[in-house]
Amino acid sequence: MNSLEQLYEFLNEWENENKAMIGMKVKNYLIHKNKLTKPIEKIINSYIEEPHITNYGFQSEPK
């Protein structure tokens, strides 16, 4: 990492990948338990697909 901006981008990508992984694990668990309904699946999918960006304590986004 050469700059705070690169670190910031890395952390956001990492967090989005983790969201997708957790969402899929929850879906697979519910499928395994026969508890996955369409409304629950829609909620999980929106959680996975919703972009998440945080500034990790920066006052503003690094430029």
Coordinates of C-alpha atoms in Angstrom, one line a residue:
M1 CA 0.0 0.0 0.0
N2 CA 1.5 3.3 -1.1
S3 CA -1.2 5.6 0.2
L4 CA -4.2 6.0 2.4
E5 CA -6.4 6.0 -0.7
Q6 CA -5.2 2.6 -1.7
L7 CA -5.8 1.3 1.9
Y8 CA -9.3 2.8 1.9
E9 CA -10.1 1.1 -1.5
F10 CA -8.7 -2.2 -0.2
L11 CA -10.8 -2.1 3.0
N12 CA -14.0 -1.4 1.1
E13 CA -13.4 -4.2 -1.4
W14 CA -12.5 -6.6 1.4
E15 CA -15.7 -5.7 3.3
N16 CA -17.9 -6.1 0.2
E17 CA -16.4 -9.5 -0.4
N18 CA -17.0 -10.5 3.2
K19 CA -20.7 -9.4 2.9
A20 CA -21.1 -11.6 -0.1
M21 CA -19.5 -14.6 1.6
I22 CA -21.6 -14.2 4.8
G23 CA -24.8 -13.7 2.8
M24 CA -24.1 -16.9 0.8
K25 CA -23.3 -18.8 4.0
V26 CA -26.6 -17.7 5.5
K27 CA -28.6 -18.7 2.4
N28 CA -26.9 -22.1 2.3
Y29 CA -27.6 -22.7 6.0
L30 CA -31.3 -21.8 5.5
I31 CA -31.6 -23.9 2.4
H32 CA -30.0 -26.8 4.3
K33 CA -32.6 -26.3 7.2
N34 CA -35.5 -25.9 4.7
K35 CA -36.1 -22.4 6.1
L36 CA -35.3 -20.2 3.1
T37 CA -38.4 -18.3 1.9
K38 CA -38.6 -15.9 -1.0
P39 CA -39.0 -12.8 1.3
I40 CA -35.9 -13.9 3.3
E41 CA -34.0 -14.6 0.1
K42 CA -34.8 -11.1 -1.2
I43 CA -33.5 -9.5 2.1
I44 CA -30.3 -11.5 1.9
N45 CA -29.8 -10.7 -1.8
S46 CA -30.3 -7.0 -1.1
Y47 CA -27.8 -7.2 1.8
I48 CA -25.2 -8.8 -0.6
E49 CA -25.8 -6.5 -3.5
E50 CA -26.1 -3.2 -1.6
P51 CA -22.8 -1.4 -2.0
H52 CA -21.1 -0.6 1.3
I53 CA -18.7 2.3 1.6
T54 CA -17.3 3.6 4.8
N55 CA -14.6 6.1 5.5
Y56 CA -13.0 4.1 8.4
G57 CA -12.6 7.1 10.6
F58 CA -11.4 9.5 8.0
Q59 CA -13.1 12.9 8.2
S60 CA -13.7 12.8 4.5
E61 CA -12.9 10.4 1.7
P62 CA -9.2 10.4 0.8
K63 CA -8.5 12.1 -2.5

